[in-house]
Amino acid sequence: MEPSQTIEDESQPSIATVTRRIQRLSLHLIPLPPLQRSPQLHMLTCAKANKQEVDVASLSSYMRGKHREIQEKIFDFFNSRPDLQTPTEISMKEHRELCLRQLLGLVREAKIKPFRYVVEDPAKYFAISEAVGSIDISLGIKFGVQYSLWGGSVLNLGTKKHLDKYFDGIDNLDYLGCFAMTELHHGSNVQGLQTVATFDPITDEFIIDTPNDGAIKWWIGNAAVHGKFATVFARLVLPTHDSKGVSDMGVHAFIVPIRDLKTHQSLPGIEINDCGHKIGLNGVDNGALRFRSVRIPRDNLLNRFGDVTRDGKYTSSLPTINKRFAATLGELVGGRVGLAHSSVGILKIAVTIAVRYSLLRQQFGPPKQPEVSILDYQSQQHKLMPMLASTYAFHFATQYLVEKYSDMKKTHDEQLVGDVHALSAGLKSYVTSFTAKSLSTCREACGGHGYAAVNRFGTLRNDHDIFQTFEGDNTVLLQQVAADLLKQYKDKFQGGALSVTWNYLRESMNTYLSQPNPVTARWESEDHLRDPKFQLDAFRYRTSRLLQSVAARLQKHTKTLGSFGAWNRCLNHLLTLAESHIESVILAKFIEAVQNCPDASSQAALKLLCDLYALDRIWKDIGTYRNAINKLTQYLSFQVRNIAGEVIDAFDLPPYILRAPIAMQSEAYSQYTQLVGF
């Protein structure tokens, strides 16, 4: 305190102090102006050694494909609208209302109308979804609830009368809706749902009831505040004239209005409660729904796979409850496809921020010499370079999944439906689990600066975390993959045809199991280890061995424990099998993408990334031959480090999307420091 300062002065903040506090608060409430890339970053001389040239524009064009233009349109719209950008500090209530305004702005102002693409052009729909999710993951989920879940259920499970009535309202957001499947006591086990829809032949209506607290629809997106309709999954019950009195026809989907279109008040018999503040995704208004004798017209049954006539008779082209249930869930698999695709988009953001920061940040170095980039340290390379390679691998794998899904929607081929179901389950599980772990690794790789909320890792990690649970718990989904592999294995020995994705198992059973381990039986030269045939052989050999061994174990334990007990006894083995198979598919698609790349420099960069992905997985999971692969993996990590800046730039994420000051240049740090009052 200055000698002239009085006690009264100390107790009263100065004008300068008040002004500084107001400025600091405004920086938290008003988003920073868009950050522009700066040419200030220069590679250290030692890092330029043996660096291959990468044509970033060509690589980016190959990566982003034909839907780049519509993604740029979305980025440009939100970049031009600071009022629609999500601030670092925002309450749950404000975030929900902002999320709705963002969605309305996207559709009504930017004129992005995605609904028709859900069926007509799924690849374009998922490209839009990825861009929207990069703005704010809450917005991406609200977008998905409206169009993929609520809208998708009407498109895929309804018939012409439903499209005629609801399509325009869903498309233009007049009919905001929910997807009410999950119940308090039932999530993954959809066939165990307890909500009941009983047909009343006198009034020609269904009566929707929640029979107990465990049947309350829970975690329903859009339900707490904004939703006006819900697709409710319930057991369809018909009155009969036998001793039972009723007949349960299994789980069906019904359109149920939940709020008045004019007053927005809850309709009679509809009880809506708010699920409250969550770990993440607080821009999405998740709610709980209870139904007390809610009557809806018979036409509100989404009747593509099953219908009820005016006199109460059930009709369906599918003969059993299980077949109808499988057909229903098969049409809803787009949600899993979208989550896998979106998870890769989130991983791209996190990896870009972490690698960009690691290229810029300098710490320590040789005595009396300048500090070096932290990405020159082997430990940092080991954290981030295999992750960067995996991001590219997942990109091409999910592109393949989207293509398969698009073909399925066009052809409705039964074999393709089964193939997409298993592939989407595996990729959704594998990719979202990997991304969840990687988000924490990226935060750690950025040290203390990574802990600042403005640098996005916290919100990315918290918002993405639930991706491992919704649209199917990851552990449950991997079991579905394992079950499908075992079915294919059984069919193989009974002369059945293998589905498209599992074709390599035909070779596996005949070739891989009759030859030595490709990792231990061959030489250690770099050319051999970087040979894509060797890499794929190693992946597939492992899957084949796991499949053969778990089949034998299941057969053995079933005799004493029964089928359920045997499955549970072998559960970890089954999960490892499923992950191994999905890694084989990912690598196969990555190798294919490398071979199909038309630009030589881009192809060389992709080959380097592909080699790193393959050998890193072999080193971590097979163990044998460890020294040679470990040495080469470290070498490849260093090589990828040399092109890391160009490779992340090929993701072509605009500064607004990254908006993490630590990933930018020096002038961004001045904005970053302003946030904490300097």
XYZ file of C-alpha atoms in Angstrom, residues 67-476:
410
model
C -19.341 -32.960 -48.742
C -16.677 -30.430 -47.830
C -18.719 -27.532 -49.228
C -21.737 -28.017 -46.979
C -19.485 -28.370 -43.926
C -17.783 -25.087 -44.836
C -21.210 -23.464 -45.152
C -22.040 -24.546 -41.591
C -18.696 -23.339 -40.225
C -19.061 -19.984 -41.991
C -22.579 -19.484 -40.656
C -21.638 -19.996 -37.014
C -18.411 -18.052 -37.395
C -20.494 -15.082 -38.588
C -22.882 -15.348 -35.627
C -21.097 -14.663 -32.316
C -24.485 -14.701 -30.594
C -24.819 -18.387 -31.476
C -21.376 -19.403 -30.230
C -21.253 -21.296 -26.941
C -19.303 -19.377 -24.254
C -16.982 -21.104 -21.819
C -19.200 -20.308 -18.842
C -22.925 -20.860 -19.270
C -25.725 -22.138 -17.042
C -27.707 -25.246 -17.912
C -30.855 -23.238 -18.628
C -29.011 -20.765 -20.853
C -27.175 -23.565 -22.639
C -30.436 -25.355 -23.449
C -31.989 -22.225 -24.914
C -28.812 -21.393 -26.838
C -28.745 -24.930 -28.226
C -32.293 -24.529 -29.513
C -31.443 -21.154 -31.077
C -28.391 -22.719 -32.716
C -30.527 -25.472 -34.230
C -33.190 -23.021 -35.405
C -30.508 -20.778 -36.897
C -28.935 -23.695 -38.740
C -32.234 -24.770 -40.294
C -34.158 -21.530 -40.761
C -31.383 -19.002 -41.373
C -28.522 -21.011 -42.875
C -31.121 -23.055 -44.794
C -29.474 -26.375 -43.942
C -32.315 -28.900 -44.282
C -30.842 -32.289 -43.352
C -33.956 -34.414 -42.838
C -34.336 -35.693 -46.379
C -30.703 -36.845 -46.394
C -31.342 -39.287 -43.511
C -32.557 -41.812 -46.102
C -31.718 -40.231 -49.488
C -28.033 -39.473 -48.857
C -26.822 -40.699 -45.444
C -23.204 -39.751 -46.206
C -24.245 -36.114 -46.615
C -26.361 -36.272 -43.467
C -23.439 -37.596 -41.404
C -21.116 -34.941 -42.865
C -23.567 -32.265 -41.687
C -23.837 -33.964 -38.302
C -20.039 -34.012 -37.871
C -19.787 -30.294 -38.629
C -22.689 -29.423 -36.317
C -21.204 -31.502 -33.489
C -17.878 -29.716 -33.792
C -19.644 -26.416 -33.076
C -21.023 -27.768 -29.797
C -21.472 -31.464 -29.021
C -24.757 -30.638 -27.267
C -25.978 -29.123 -30.532
C -24.841 -32.240 -32.397
C -26.820 -34.477 -30.048
C -29.936 -32.295 -30.164
C -29.623 -32.315 -33.964
C -29.380 -36.124 -33.894
C -32.348 -36.527 -31.553
C -34.522 -34.415 -33.851
C -33.541 -35.872 -37.205
C -31.899 -39.264 -36.713
C -33.904 -40.564 -33.730
C -37.335 -38.889 -33.654
C -37.347 -38.121 -37.376
C -35.586 -41.349 -38.292
C -38.134 -43.444 -36.400
C -40.944 -41.865 -38.434
C -39.040 -42.333 -41.701
C -37.897 -45.887 -41.046
C -40.693 -47.401 -38.982
C -43.683 -45.466 -40.329
C -45.536 -45.567 -43.634
C -46.759 -42.977 -46.147
C -49.529 -41.662 -43.900
C -46.972 -40.775 -41.234
C -44.593 -39.077 -43.674
C -47.433 -37.043 -45.147
C -48.457 -35.834 -41.703
C -45.112 -35.278 -39.960
C -42.314 -34.835 -42.499
C -42.527 -31.054 -42.986
C -42.974 -30.335 -39.286
C -39.924 -32.411 -38.382
C -37.888 -30.880 -41.211
C -38.604 -27.237 -40.312
C -38.517 -27.841 -36.509
C -42.188 -27.042 -35.917
C -42.482 -30.585 -34.557
C -39.599 -30.925 -32.116
C -39.590 -34.486 -30.913
C -38.138 -37.177 -28.660
C -37.096 -40.800 -28.930
C -38.585 -42.494 -25.865
C -37.031 -45.945 -25.727
C -34.860 -46.095 -22.577
C -36.608 -46.765 -19.274
C -35.369 -46.380 -15.734
C -34.913 -50.156 -15.388
C -34.173 -51.067 -19.014
C -31.607 -49.596 -21.383
C -29.690 -52.102 -23.515
C -32.346 -54.829 -23.047
C -34.985 -53.256 -25.289
C -37.081 -56.437 -25.394
C -37.512 -56.066 -21.629
C -39.286 -52.680 -21.869
C -42.398 -52.477 -19.665
C -44.375 -49.506 -21.036
C -47.674 -50.842 -22.393
C -49.838 -49.811 -25.370
C -53.206 -51.565 -25.081
C -55.618 -51.438 -28.025
C -59.201 -50.367 -27.256
C -61.425 -51.672 -30.106
C -64.399 -49.654 -28.909
C -62.729 -46.249 -29.402
C -60.153 -47.382 -32.020
C -57.324 -46.083 -29.824
C -54.207 -47.253 -28.062
C -53.896 -46.563 -24.332
C -50.307 -45.841 -23.287
C -49.491 -46.691 -19.676
C -46.435 -46.668 -17.423
C -47.174 -49.665 -15.158
C -44.513 -48.958 -12.515
C -41.678 -46.589 -11.637
C -39.120 -48.796 -13.395
C -40.989 -48.244 -16.668
C -40.662 -44.434 -16.601
C -38.987 -43.299 -19.809
C -35.628 -41.888 -18.683
C -32.862 -39.738 -20.204
C -35.144 -38.761 -23.076
C -33.521 -35.972 -25.116
C -35.744 -32.943 -25.892
C -38.327 -34.115 -23.337
C -37.621 -31.795 -20.399
C -38.270 -28.484 -22.175
C -38.623 -28.411 -25.962
C -40.223 -31.629 -27.231
C -43.786 -31.696 -28.568
C -43.955 -35.321 -29.739
C -42.298 -38.569 -28.745
C -41.790 -41.877 -30.476
C -42.642 -44.162 -27.571
C -41.515 -47.777 -27.583
C -44.049 -49.934 -25.763
C -45.393 -53.471 -25.662
C -48.385 -53.760 -28.000
C -51.169 -55.582 -26.147
C -54.340 -56.790 -27.872
C -57.512 -58.018 -26.129
C -58.361 -61.665 -26.846
C -61.299 -63.960 -26.167
C -59.273 -66.779 -24.607
C -58.509 -67.463 -20.966
C -55.535 -65.055 -20.959
C -57.655 -62.093 -22.039
C -54.753 -60.307 -23.759
C -51.965 -61.051 -26.226
C -48.518 -59.389 -26.034
C -47.261 -58.748 -29.585
C -43.868 -57.409 -28.486
C -42.260 -53.961 -28.581
C -43.606 -51.487 -31.157
C -43.212 -47.747 -31.739
C -46.007 -45.185 -31.338
C -46.194 -41.435 -31.988
C -47.416 -39.769 -28.795
C -48.016 -35.988 -28.557
C -46.647 -34.806 -25.205
C -47.241 -31.029 -25.302
C -49.902 -28.759 -26.741
C -48.679 -27.259 -30.028
C -50.027 -23.792 -29.118
C -49.590 -23.461 -25.349
C -46.651 -25.886 -25.001
C -48.251 -27.248 -21.815
C -48.069 -30.957 -21.001
C -51.058 -32.864 -22.356
C -53.460 -34.757 -20.029
C -51.951 -37.958 -18.651
C -48.390 -36.913 -19.566
C -46.058 -36.317 -16.623
C -42.724 -34.731 -17.543
C -39.792 -34.281 -15.206
C -36.326 -32.858 -15.759
C -33.313 -35.181 -15.389
C -31.327 -32.122 -14.318
C -27.670 -31.193 -14.549
C -25.425 -33.855 -16.095
C -21.669 -34.455 -16.326
C -21.836 -33.110 -19.870
C -24.216 -32.290 -22.738
C -26.104 -29.773 -20.614
C -27.397 -28.076 -23.739
C -29.642 -31.123 -24.229
C -32.822 -31.118 -22.139
C -33.057 -34.732 -20.990
C -36.287 -35.581 -19.231
C -38.388 -38.395 -17.795
C -41.850 -39.310 -19.114
C -44.657 -41.131 -17.322
C -47.908 -42.021 -19.106
C -51.194 -42.396 -17.272
C -53.832 -43.864 -19.608
C -52.828 -41.624 -22.505
C -55.051 -42.275 -25.513
C -53.750 -41.973 -29.074
C -55.384 -42.839 -32.428
C -54.713 -46.285 -33.903
C -52.992 -44.531 -36.837
C -50.240 -43.376 -34.457
C -48.770 -46.886 -34.478
C -45.661 -46.801 -36.684
C -46.816 -49.761 -38.713
C -44.147 -50.655 -41.251
C -43.482 -54.058 -39.676
C -46.764 -54.685 -37.884
C -50.295 -53.238 -37.867
C -53.624 -53.571 -36.092
C -56.889 -53.562 -38.033
C -60.001 -51.691 -36.985
C -61.431 -54.843 -35.419
C -58.266 -55.489 -33.390
C -56.508 -58.122 -35.491
C -52.723 -58.049 -35.777
C -51.103 -58.248 -39.217
C -47.441 -58.436 -40.207
C -45.289 -59.637 -43.084
C -42.849 -60.997 -40.485
C -43.973 -64.196 -38.735
C -42.472 -63.872 -35.240
C -41.938 -61.307 -32.487
C -38.166 -61.791 -32.721
C -38.076 -61.158 -36.468
C -40.194 -58.009 -36.102
C -37.991 -56.802 -33.253
C -34.823 -57.436 -35.277
C -36.278 -55.599 -38.270
C -37.242 -52.637 -36.078
C -33.811 -52.314 -34.475
C -32.137 -52.880 -37.841
C -33.806 -49.752 -39.167
C -32.547 -47.745 -36.181
C -28.884 -48.694 -36.624
C -28.188 -45.260 -38.142
C -27.814 -43.873 -34.621
C -24.782 -46.076 -34.014
C -23.326 -45.197 -37.397
C -23.713 -41.511 -36.538
C -22.085 -41.870 -33.113
C -19.034 -43.647 -34.519
C -18.718 -40.984 -37.213
C -19.178 -38.106 -34.740
C -16.706 -39.603 -32.278
C -14.008 -39.503 -34.955
C -14.834 -35.828 -35.542
C -14.332 -35.098 -31.843
C -11.060 -37.029 -31.846
C -9.842 -34.909 -34.784
C -10.448 -31.731 -32.776
C -8.651 -32.997 -29.673
C -5.682 -34.405 -31.598
C -5.334 -31.200 -33.605
C -5.283 -29.057 -30.459
C -2.807 -31.338 -28.674
C -0.438 -31.755 -31.633
C -0.570 -28.061 -32.547
C 0.254 -27.147 -28.962
C 3.048 -29.728 -28.820
C 4.599 -28.282 -31.968
C 4.482 -24.768 -30.491
C 5.396 -25.437 -26.871
C 9.130 -25.511 -26.148
C 10.697 -26.874 -22.975
C 14.295 -27.713 -22.022
C 16.934 -28.700 -24.574
C 20.690 -29.332 -24.891
C 22.925 -27.285 -22.538
C 23.328 -23.652 -23.612
C 21.095 -24.193 -26.654
C 17.532 -23.091 -27.437
C 14.646 -25.041 -25.945
C 13.098 -27.686 -28.173
C 9.518 -28.400 -29.163
C 7.941 -30.872 -26.748
C 6.874 -32.966 -29.723
C 10.581 -33.685 -30.283
C 10.540 -35.728 -27.073
C 9.997 -39.433 -27.654
C 7.536 -39.652 -24.763
C 5.277 -36.991 -26.331
C 5.526 -38.683 -29.718
C 4.570 -41.983 -28.115
C 1.460 -40.356 -26.616
C 0.263 -38.502 -29.675
C 1.588 -39.963 -32.924
C -0.109 -43.400 -32.692
C -3.260 -41.514 -31.700
C -2.960 -39.317 -34.786
C -2.475 -42.428 -36.934
C -5.538 -44.021 -35.300
C -7.604 -40.921 -36.059
C -6.876 -41.368 -39.743
C -7.576 -45.095 -39.504
C -10.954 -44.452 -37.852
C -11.813 -41.803 -40.426
C -11.523 -44.262 -43.298
C -13.201 -47.085 -41.358
C -16.246 -44.958 -40.508
C -16.380 -43.699 -44.093
C -16.620 -47.333 -45.141
C -19.350 -47.913 -42.543
C -21.348 -44.955 -43.889
C -21.009 -46.311 -47.434
C -22.234 -49.734 -46.322
C -25.114 -48.128 -44.434
C -26.059 -46.073 -47.511
C -26.076 -49.223 -49.646
C -28.231 -50.950 -47.043
C -30.804 -48.131 -47.123
C -30.973 -48.371 -50.923
C -31.104 -52.154 -51.335
C -32.583 -53.421 -48.027
C -30.504 -56.530 -48.662
C -30.965 -58.855 -45.676
C -27.344 -59.974 -45.568
C -26.146 -56.372 -45.781
C -28.485 -55.399 -42.936
C -26.860 -58.005 -40.681
C -23.391 -56.964 -41.790
C -24.024 -53.272 -41.045
C -25.604 -54.105 -37.699
C -22.492 -55.973 -36.497
C -20.011 -53.557 -38.063
C -21.736 -50.475 -36.617
C -21.885 -52.109 -33.182
C -18.167 -52.887 -33.298
C -16.972 -49.557 -34.670
C -19.221 -47.529 -32.378
C -17.891 -49.403 -29.364
C -14.234 -49.434 -30.376
C -13.989 -45.848 -31.648
C -15.902 -44.186 -28.806
C -13.878 -46.070 -26.169
C -10.625 -45.071 -27.859
C -11.725 -41.429 -28.175
C -12.755 -41.266 -24.506
C -9.308 -42.426 -23.403
C -7.555 -40.199 -25.929
C -9.315 -37.046 -24.736
C -7.710 -37.490 -21.320
C -4.341 -38.235 -22.905
C -4.568 -35.073 -25.022
C -5.374 -33.017 -21.937
C -2.388 -34.464 -20.105
C -0.125 -33.913 -23.123
C -0.901 -30.178 -22.917
C 0.078 -29.891 -19.272
C -1.490 -27.207 -17.119
C -2.729 -25.220 -20.109
C -4.824 -28.195 -21.149
C -6.755 -27.820 -17.908
C -8.088 -24.381 -18.847
C -11.733 -24.665 -19.872
C -11.186 -22.332 -22.811
C -8.958 -24.973 -24.408
C -11.928 -27.328 -24.803
C -10.592 -30.610 -23.423
C -12.903 -30.545 -20.402
C -16.094 -30.008 -22.379
C -15.014 -32.395 -25.144
C -14.239 -35.102 -22.584
C -17.397 -34.613 -20.520
C -19.724 -34.253 -23.510
C -18.266 -37.241 -25.326
C -18.145 -39.577 -22.328
C -21.756 -40.741 -22.718
C -21.021 -41.843 -26.310
C -19.767 -45.054 -24.690
C -23.246 -45.723 -23.299
C -26.062 -44.465 -25.485
C -27.119 -46.269 -28.656
C -25.884 -49.388 -26.889
C -23.434 -49.906 -24.031
C -20.009 -50.590 -25.513
C -19.492 -53.873 -23.679
C -22.898 -55.123 -24.826
